[in-house]
XYZ file of C-alpha atoms in Angstrom:
559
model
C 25.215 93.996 137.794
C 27.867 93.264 140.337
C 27.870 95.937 143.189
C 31.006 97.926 144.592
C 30.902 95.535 147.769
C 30.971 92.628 145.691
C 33.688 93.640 143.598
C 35.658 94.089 146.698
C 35.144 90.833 147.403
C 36.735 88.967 144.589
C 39.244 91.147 145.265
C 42.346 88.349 144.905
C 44.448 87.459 148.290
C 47.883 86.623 146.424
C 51.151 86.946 148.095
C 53.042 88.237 145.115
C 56.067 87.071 143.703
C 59.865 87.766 143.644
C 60.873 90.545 145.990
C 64.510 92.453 146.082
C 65.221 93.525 149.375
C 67.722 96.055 150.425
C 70.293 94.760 152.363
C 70.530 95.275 156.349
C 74.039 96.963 155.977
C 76.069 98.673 153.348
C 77.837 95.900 151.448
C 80.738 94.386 152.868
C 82.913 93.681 150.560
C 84.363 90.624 148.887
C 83.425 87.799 151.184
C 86.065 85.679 152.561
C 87.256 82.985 149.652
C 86.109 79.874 152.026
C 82.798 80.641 153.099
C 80.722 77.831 151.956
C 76.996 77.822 150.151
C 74.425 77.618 152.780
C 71.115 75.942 151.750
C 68.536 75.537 154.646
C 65.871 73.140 153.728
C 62.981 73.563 156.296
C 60.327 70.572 155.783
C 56.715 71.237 157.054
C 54.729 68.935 159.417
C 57.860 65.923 159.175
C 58.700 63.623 162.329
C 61.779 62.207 163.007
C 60.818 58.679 162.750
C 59.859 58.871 159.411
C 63.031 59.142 158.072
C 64.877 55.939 157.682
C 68.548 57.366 159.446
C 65.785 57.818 162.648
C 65.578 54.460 162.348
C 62.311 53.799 160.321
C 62.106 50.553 158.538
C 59.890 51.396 155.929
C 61.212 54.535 154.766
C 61.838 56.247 151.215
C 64.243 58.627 152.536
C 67.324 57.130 150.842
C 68.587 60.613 149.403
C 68.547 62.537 152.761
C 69.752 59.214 154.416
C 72.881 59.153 152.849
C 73.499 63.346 152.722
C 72.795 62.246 156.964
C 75.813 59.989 157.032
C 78.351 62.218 155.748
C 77.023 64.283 158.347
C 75.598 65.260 161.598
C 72.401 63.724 162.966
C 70.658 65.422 165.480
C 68.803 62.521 167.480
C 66.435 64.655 169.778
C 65.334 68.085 168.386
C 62.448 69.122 169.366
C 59.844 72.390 167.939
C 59.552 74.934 170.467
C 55.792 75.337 168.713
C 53.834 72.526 166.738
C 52.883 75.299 164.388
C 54.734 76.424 160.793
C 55.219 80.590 161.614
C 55.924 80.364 165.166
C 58.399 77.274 164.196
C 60.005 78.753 161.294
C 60.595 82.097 163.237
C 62.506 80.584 165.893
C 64.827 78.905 163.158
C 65.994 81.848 161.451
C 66.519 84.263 164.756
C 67.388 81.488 167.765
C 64.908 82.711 169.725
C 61.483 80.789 171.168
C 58.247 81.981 170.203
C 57.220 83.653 173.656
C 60.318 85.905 173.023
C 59.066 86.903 169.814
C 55.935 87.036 171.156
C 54.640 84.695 168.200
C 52.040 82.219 169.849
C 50.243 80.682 166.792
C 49.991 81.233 163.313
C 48.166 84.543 162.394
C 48.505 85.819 166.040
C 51.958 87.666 164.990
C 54.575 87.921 162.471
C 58.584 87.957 162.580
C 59.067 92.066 163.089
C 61.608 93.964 161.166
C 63.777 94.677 164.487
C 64.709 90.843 164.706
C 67.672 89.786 163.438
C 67.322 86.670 161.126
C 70.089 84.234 159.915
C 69.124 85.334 156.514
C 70.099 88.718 157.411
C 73.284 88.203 159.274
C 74.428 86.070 156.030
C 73.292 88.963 153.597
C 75.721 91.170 155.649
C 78.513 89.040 155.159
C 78.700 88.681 151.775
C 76.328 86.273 150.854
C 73.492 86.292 147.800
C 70.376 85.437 149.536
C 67.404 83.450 147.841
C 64.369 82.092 149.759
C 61.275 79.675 147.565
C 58.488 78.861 150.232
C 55.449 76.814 149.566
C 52.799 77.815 151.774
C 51.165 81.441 152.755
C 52.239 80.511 156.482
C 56.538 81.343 155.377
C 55.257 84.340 153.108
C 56.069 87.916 153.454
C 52.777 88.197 155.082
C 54.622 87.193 158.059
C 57.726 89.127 157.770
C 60.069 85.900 156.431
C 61.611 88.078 153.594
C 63.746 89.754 155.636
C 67.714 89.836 154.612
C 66.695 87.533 151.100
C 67.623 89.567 147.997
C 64.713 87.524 145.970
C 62.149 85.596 147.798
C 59.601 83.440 145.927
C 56.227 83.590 147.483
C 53.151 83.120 144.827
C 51.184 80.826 145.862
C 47.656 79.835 144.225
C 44.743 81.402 145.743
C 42.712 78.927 147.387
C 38.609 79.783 146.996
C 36.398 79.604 149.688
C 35.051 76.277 148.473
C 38.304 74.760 148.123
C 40.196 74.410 150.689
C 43.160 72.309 150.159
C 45.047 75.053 147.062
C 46.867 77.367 149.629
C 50.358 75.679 149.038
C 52.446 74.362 146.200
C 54.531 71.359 145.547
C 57.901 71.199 146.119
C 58.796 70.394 142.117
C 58.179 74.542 141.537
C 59.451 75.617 144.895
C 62.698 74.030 143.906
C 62.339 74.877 140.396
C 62.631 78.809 141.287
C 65.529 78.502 143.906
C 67.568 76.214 140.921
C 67.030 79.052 138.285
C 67.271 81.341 140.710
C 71.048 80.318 141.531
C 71.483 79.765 138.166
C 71.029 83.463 137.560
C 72.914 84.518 140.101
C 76.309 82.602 139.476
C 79.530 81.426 141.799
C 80.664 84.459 142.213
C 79.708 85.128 146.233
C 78.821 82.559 148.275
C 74.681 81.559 148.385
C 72.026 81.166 150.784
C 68.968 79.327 150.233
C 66.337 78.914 151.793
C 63.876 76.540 150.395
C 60.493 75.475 152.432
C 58.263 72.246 151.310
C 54.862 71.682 152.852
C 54.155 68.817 150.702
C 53.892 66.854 154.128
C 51.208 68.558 155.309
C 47.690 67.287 155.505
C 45.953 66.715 152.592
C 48.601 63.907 151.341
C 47.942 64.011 148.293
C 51.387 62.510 146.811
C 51.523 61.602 143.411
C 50.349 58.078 142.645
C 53.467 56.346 141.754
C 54.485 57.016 145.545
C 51.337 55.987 147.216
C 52.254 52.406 145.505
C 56.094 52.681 147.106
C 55.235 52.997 149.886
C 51.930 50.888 149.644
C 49.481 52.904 150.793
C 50.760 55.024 153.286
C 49.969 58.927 151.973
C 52.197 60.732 154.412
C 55.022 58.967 153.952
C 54.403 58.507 150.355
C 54.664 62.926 150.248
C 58.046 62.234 152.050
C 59.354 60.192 149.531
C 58.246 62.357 146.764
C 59.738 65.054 148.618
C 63.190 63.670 148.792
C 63.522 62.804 145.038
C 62.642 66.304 145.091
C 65.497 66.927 147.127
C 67.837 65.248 145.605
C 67.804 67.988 142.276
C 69.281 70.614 145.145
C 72.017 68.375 146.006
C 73.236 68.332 142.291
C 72.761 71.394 142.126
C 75.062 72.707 144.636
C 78.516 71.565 143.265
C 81.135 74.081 145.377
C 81.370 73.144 149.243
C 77.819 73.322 150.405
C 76.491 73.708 154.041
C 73.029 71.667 153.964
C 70.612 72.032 156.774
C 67.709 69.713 156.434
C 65.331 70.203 159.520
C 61.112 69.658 160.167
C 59.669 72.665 161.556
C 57.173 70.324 163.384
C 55.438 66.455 163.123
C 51.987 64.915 162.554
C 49.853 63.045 165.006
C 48.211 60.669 162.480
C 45.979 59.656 164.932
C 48.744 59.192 168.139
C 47.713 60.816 171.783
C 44.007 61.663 170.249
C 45.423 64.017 167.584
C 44.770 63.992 163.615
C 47.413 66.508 162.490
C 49.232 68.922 164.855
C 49.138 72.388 166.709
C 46.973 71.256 170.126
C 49.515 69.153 171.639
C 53.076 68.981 172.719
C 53.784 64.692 172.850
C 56.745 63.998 170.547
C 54.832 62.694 167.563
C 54.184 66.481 166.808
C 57.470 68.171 168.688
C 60.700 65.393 167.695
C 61.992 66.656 164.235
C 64.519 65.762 162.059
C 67.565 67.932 162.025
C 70.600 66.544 159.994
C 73.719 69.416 159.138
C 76.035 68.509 156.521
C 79.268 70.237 155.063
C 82.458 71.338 155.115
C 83.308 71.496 159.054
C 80.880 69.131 160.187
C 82.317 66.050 161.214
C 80.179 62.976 160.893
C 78.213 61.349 163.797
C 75.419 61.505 166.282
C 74.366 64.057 168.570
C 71.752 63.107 171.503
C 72.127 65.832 173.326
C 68.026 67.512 173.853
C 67.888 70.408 171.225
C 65.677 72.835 169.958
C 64.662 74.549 166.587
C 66.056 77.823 168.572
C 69.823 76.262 168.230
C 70.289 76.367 164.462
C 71.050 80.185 164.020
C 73.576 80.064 166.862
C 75.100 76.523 165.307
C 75.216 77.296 161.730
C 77.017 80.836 162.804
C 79.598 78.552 164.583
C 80.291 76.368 161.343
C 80.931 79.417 159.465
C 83.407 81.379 161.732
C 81.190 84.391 162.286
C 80.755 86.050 165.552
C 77.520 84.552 167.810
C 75.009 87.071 167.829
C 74.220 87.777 171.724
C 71.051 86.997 173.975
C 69.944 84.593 172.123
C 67.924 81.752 173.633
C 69.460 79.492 171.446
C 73.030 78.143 171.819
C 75.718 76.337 169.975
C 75.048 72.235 169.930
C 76.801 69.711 170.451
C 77.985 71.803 173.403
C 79.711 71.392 176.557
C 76.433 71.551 178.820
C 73.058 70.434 177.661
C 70.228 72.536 178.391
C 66.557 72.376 179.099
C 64.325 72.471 176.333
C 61.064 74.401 176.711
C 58.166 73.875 174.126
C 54.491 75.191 174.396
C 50.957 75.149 172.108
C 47.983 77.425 173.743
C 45.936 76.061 171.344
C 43.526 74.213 173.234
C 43.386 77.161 175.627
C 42.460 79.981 172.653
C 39.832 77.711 171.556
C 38.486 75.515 174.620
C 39.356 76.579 177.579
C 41.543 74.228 178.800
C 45.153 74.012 180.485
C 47.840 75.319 177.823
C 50.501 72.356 176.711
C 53.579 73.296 178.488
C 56.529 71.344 178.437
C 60.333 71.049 179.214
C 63.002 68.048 178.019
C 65.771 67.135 179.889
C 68.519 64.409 180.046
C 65.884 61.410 179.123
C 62.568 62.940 180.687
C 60.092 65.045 179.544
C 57.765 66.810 181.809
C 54.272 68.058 180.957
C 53.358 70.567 183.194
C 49.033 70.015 183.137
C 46.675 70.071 185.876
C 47.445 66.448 186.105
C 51.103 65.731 185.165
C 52.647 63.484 182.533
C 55.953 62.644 183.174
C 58.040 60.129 180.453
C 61.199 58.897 180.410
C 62.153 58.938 176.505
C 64.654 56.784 176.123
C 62.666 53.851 177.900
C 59.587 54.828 176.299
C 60.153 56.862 173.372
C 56.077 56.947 172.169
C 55.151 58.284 175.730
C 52.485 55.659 177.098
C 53.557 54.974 180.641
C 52.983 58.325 182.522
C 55.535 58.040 185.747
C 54.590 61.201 187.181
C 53.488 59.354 190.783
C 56.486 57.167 190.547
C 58.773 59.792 190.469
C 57.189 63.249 192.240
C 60.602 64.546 192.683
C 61.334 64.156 189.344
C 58.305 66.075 188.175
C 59.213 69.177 190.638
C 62.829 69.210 189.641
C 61.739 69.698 186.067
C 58.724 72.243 186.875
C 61.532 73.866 188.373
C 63.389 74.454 185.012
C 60.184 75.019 183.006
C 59.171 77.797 185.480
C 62.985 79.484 184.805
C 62.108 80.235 181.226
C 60.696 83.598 182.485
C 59.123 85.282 179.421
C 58.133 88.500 179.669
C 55.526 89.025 178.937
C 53.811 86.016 179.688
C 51.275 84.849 177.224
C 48.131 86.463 176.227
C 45.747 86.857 173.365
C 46.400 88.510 170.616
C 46.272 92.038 170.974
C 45.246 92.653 167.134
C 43.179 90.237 164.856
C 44.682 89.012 161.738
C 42.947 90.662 158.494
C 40.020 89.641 156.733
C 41.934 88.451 153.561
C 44.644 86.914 155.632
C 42.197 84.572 158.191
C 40.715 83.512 154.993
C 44.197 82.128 153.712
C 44.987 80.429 157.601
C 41.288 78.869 157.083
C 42.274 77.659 153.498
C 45.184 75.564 155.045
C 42.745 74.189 157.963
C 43.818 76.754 160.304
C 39.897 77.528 162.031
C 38.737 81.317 163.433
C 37.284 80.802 166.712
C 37.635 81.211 170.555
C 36.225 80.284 174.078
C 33.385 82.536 175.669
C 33.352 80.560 179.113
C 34.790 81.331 182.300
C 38.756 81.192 182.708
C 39.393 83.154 186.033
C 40.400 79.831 188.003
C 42.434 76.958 187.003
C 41.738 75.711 183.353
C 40.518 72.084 183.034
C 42.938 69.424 181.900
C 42.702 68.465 178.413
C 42.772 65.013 179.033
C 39.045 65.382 180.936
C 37.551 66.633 177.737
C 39.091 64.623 175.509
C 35.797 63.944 173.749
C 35.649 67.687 172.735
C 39.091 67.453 171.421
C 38.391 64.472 169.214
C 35.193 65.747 168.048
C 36.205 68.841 167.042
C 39.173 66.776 164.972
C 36.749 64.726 163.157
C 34.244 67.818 162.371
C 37.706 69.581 160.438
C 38.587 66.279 158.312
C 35.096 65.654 157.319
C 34.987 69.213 155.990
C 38.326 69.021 154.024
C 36.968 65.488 152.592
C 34.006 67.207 151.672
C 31.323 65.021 153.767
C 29.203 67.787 154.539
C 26.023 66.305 155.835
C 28.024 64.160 157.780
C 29.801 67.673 159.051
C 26.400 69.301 159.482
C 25.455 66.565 161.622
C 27.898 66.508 163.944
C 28.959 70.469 164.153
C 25.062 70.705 165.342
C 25.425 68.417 167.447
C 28.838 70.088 169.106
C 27.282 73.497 169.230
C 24.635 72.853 171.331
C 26.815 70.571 173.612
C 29.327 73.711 174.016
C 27.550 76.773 173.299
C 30.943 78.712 174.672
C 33.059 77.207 172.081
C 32.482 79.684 169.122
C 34.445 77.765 166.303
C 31.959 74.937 165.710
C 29.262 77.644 165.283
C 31.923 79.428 162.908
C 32.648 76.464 161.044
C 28.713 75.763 160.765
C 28.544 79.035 159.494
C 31.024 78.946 157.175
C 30.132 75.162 155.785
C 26.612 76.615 155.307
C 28.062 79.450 153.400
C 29.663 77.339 151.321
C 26.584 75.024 150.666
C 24.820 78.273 149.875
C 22.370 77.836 152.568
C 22.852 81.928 154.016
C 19.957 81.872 155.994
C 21.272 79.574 158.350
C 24.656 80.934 158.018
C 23.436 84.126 158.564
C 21.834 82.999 161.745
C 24.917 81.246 163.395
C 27.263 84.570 162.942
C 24.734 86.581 164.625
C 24.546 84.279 167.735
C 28.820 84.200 167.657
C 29.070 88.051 167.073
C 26.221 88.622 170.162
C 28.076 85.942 172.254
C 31.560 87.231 171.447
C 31.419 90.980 170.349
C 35.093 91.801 170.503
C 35.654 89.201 167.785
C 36.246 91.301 164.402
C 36.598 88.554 162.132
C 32.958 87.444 163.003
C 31.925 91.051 162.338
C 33.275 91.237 159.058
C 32.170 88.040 158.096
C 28.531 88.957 159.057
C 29.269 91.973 157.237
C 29.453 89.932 153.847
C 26.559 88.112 154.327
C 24.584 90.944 154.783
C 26.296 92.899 152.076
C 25.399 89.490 149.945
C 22.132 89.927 151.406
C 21.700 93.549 150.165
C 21.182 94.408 153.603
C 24.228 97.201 152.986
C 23.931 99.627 155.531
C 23.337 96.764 158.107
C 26.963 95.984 156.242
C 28.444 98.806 156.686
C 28.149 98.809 160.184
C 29.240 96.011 160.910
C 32.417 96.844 158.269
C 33.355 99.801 160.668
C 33.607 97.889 163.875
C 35.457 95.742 162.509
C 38.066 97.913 160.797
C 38.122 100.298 164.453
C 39.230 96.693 165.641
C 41.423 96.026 162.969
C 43.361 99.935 162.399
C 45.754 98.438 160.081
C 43.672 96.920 158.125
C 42.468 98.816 154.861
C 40.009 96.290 153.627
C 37.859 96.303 156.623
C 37.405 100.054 156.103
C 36.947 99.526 152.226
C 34.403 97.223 152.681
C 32.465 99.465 154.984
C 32.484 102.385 152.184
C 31.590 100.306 149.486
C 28.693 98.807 151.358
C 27.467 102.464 151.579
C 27.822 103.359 147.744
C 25.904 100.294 147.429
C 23.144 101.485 149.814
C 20.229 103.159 148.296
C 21.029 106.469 150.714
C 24.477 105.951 151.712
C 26.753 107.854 149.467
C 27.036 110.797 151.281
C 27.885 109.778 154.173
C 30.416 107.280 152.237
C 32.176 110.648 151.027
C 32.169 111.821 154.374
């Protein structure tokens, strides 16, 4: 017979579906007659030079190619964050991620008091409509706001399958087109629609793997623009189009697999191509960022600029610094955060040892000129140290919830952090680039299911760097999953005694034991957890259900 803590447990993690929202006025009235459709098309994990209009040879981009040269090409935007909530949140308010004090995915969400492009439209006069493909551009994380239906079920991905937490862009696009079918001509529409088809595992279906002869990624881009291609039919009155990549891949460039750890352009240069009535037709190379679309597409549609934003209106008359940053390697190592700051052709990052690159000259950033050209380095510190955030970074005040890390972990995003000492100066990455690599190779393994392989060298990691908790929380968890509980067991009780402030450890200790019928042992650790976690109801559910379950705990669960 199943007990009350494991029927909390199966408990399912879905995101729900369609959502009407209120809108963020009182309606306005008939819109004006010339206000164009709006669709935004935010693609997940693309680089610019993977699209054949950025010049790449081999590309299967020939439907957003030629939307690109009716319109405007943005040659050098750049992420603020090599990470999909972060990202996305800085496209729909024009504001960078310090500012909304979103530093990585799960360690925030966009709050109701920000204003959001989808909003502003909603409030004059537009139907709103948003289809997302991942749990990272859910509601979860506050990216509803100002759509009057939002599509947002996606398949539950099991512990044991890791790769499910997404869907393809053939039923994203599906709901937006009879979605705006429902809806009609009658006020102007926004859409919305986000594909993370690009995103590791590339999986793309097989008669794209053979266009582009064996090369996954860009065989999901090419299914994703004949994807694209049903929006652009689809949208027959005068249609502002927006196609933009919230971030890149590594594939292997600078020491990095996939994305989120480092700043080099492979991961930060993005496509961003506007096309429409107003636009006129060309190139821009002025430096911009992700954080310039609100204020731009505002522009393009007559409506008044929304104020203090960090964003601006591009191409404009003076070109500004761009600022990008990824603390990942700092959360989880301890090692130097990835600042970094474009402008004109260089690009300074701001580590222990500097990298400075000129990216015209040397667009894949190999020759570091940081000791050719000092004063070049400090004029650019210079600008990087005027982006003043207040506050400055630090941790994440409040853990995600259970439920909700174990969606992030589905789509390869790992629980962990560093237990060393970080009162000096942080090491450069570039010293420990072994770790780095390592810790790279331990994920994929994993997500190809080569678990002995895994075993091996997540073993072999955790004794190397006992401070690092997420290779003992990914040995934990692969053990978990082989069904070995013991030793899974073992591994969370050495993280939650080396790290007791981490909740998420607690709780998952708490299921093993509650799998272990060790339930008041559960319990416990259930309530630290959930005094970590206040907002969290299933931390505190868990605890009382691993007391009904305890032989004399159900009094003191009704207390």
């Amino acid at each position: 017979m199943m007990g009350l803590t494991q029927l909390v447990l199966v408990v399912g993690l879905g995101c729900g579906g369609q959502t009407t929202n209120e809108p963020a006025v009182e309606d306005p009235g008939p819109p004006p007659a010339d206000l164009p459709d709006v669709v935004l098309i935010s693609l997940d994990t693309l680089r610019a030079d993977r699209i054949g209009i950025y010049g790449y040879e081999k590309a299967a981009t020939q439907n957003i190619d030629a939307l690109a040269a009716k319109g405007r090409v943005y040659g050098r935007t750049y992420s603020p964050l090599p990470l999909t909530i972060p990202s996305h949140g800085s496209i729909f308010t024009g504001q960078y991620p310090p500012t909304l004090q979103i530093r990585s995915n799960g360690a925030g969400r966009l709050e109701e008091e920000r204003l959001t492009l989808a909003e502003i439209l909603q409030q004059n006069g537009y139907v709103t409509g948003g289809s997302v493909g991942a749990f990272v551009t859910t509601r979860t994380w506050g990216f509803n706001q100002g759509f009057d239906a939002f599509f947002d079920t996606i398949p539950q991905a099991k512990p044991n399958d890791f790769w499910h937490a997404e869907r393809p862009a053939e039923k994203v696009i599906d709901d937006i087109l009879d979605w705006k079918a429902e809806v009609g001509d009658q006020k102007p529409i926004f859409a919305w629609i986000h594909l993370y088809d690009a995103h590791f595992p590339y999986w793309p279906p097989k008669s794209y793997i053979e266009e582009v002869k064996g090369r996954p990624y860009d065989g999901e881009i090419a299914y994703l623009d004949d994807q694209l291609q049903r929006v652009f039919d689809a949208f027959a009155r005068p249609t502002l189009f927006i196609i933009v990549g919230d971030h890149g891949e590594g594939l292997g460039e600078h020491l990095e697999l996939t994305h989120g750890m480092y700043v080099y352009d492979t991961t930060q240069h993005v496509p961003l191509i506007i096309s429409g009535p107003g636009v006129e037709a060309g190139v821009v190379e002025q430096p911009t960022s992700l954080v310039d679309i609100m204020p731009t597409v505002l522009s393009l549609l007559g409506l008044p600029a929304v104020p203090d934003l960090d964003g601006r209106v591009v191409p404009g008359d003076e070109p500004q610094a761009v600022y990008m940053e990824s603390y990942q390697l700092t959360q989880r190592f301890g090692l130097a955060p990835n600042l970094a700051v474009v402008d004109g052709n260089y690009k300074l990052l701001s580590l222990p040892k500097p990298e400075l690159y000129d990216l015209i000259a040397d667009p894949e950033e190999t020759k570091n000129l940081a000791e050719d050209k000092p004063s070049e380095v400090k004029r650019l510190q210079d600008l990087l140290d005027a982006f003043e955030f207040n506050p400055p970074y630090e941790d994440p005040a409040h853990p995600v919830e259970p439920d909700v890390a174990m969606q992030l972990q589905a789509l390869g995003y790992v629980e962990g952090g560093f237990t060393g000492d970080m009162s000096g100066p942080l090491p450069d990455p570039k010293d420990h680039a072994d770790m780095v690599v390592d810790s790279q190779r331990a994920e994929r393994l994993i997500q190809e299911e080569k678990r002995d392989e895994a075993i091996e060298l997540l073993n072999r990691l955790v004794k190397e760097y006992p401070e690092v908790i997420e290779f003992k929380s990914r040995l934990a968890m692969l053990y978990g999953i082989m069904g070995k509980m013991e030793e899974s067991a073992d591994l969370l009780e050495a993280a939650v005694e080396q790290d007791p402030s981490n909740a998420m450890l607690r709780f998952t200790l708490g299921v093993h034991r509650a799998r272990s019928n060790r339930y008041r042992e559960a319990s416990i650790l259930f309530r630290d957890a959930a005094e970590a976690m206040p907002f969290s109801p299933r931390a505190r559910t868990m605890a009382v259900a691993a007391l009904l379950d305890a032989e004399d705990g159900r009094e003191e669960a009704y207390e």
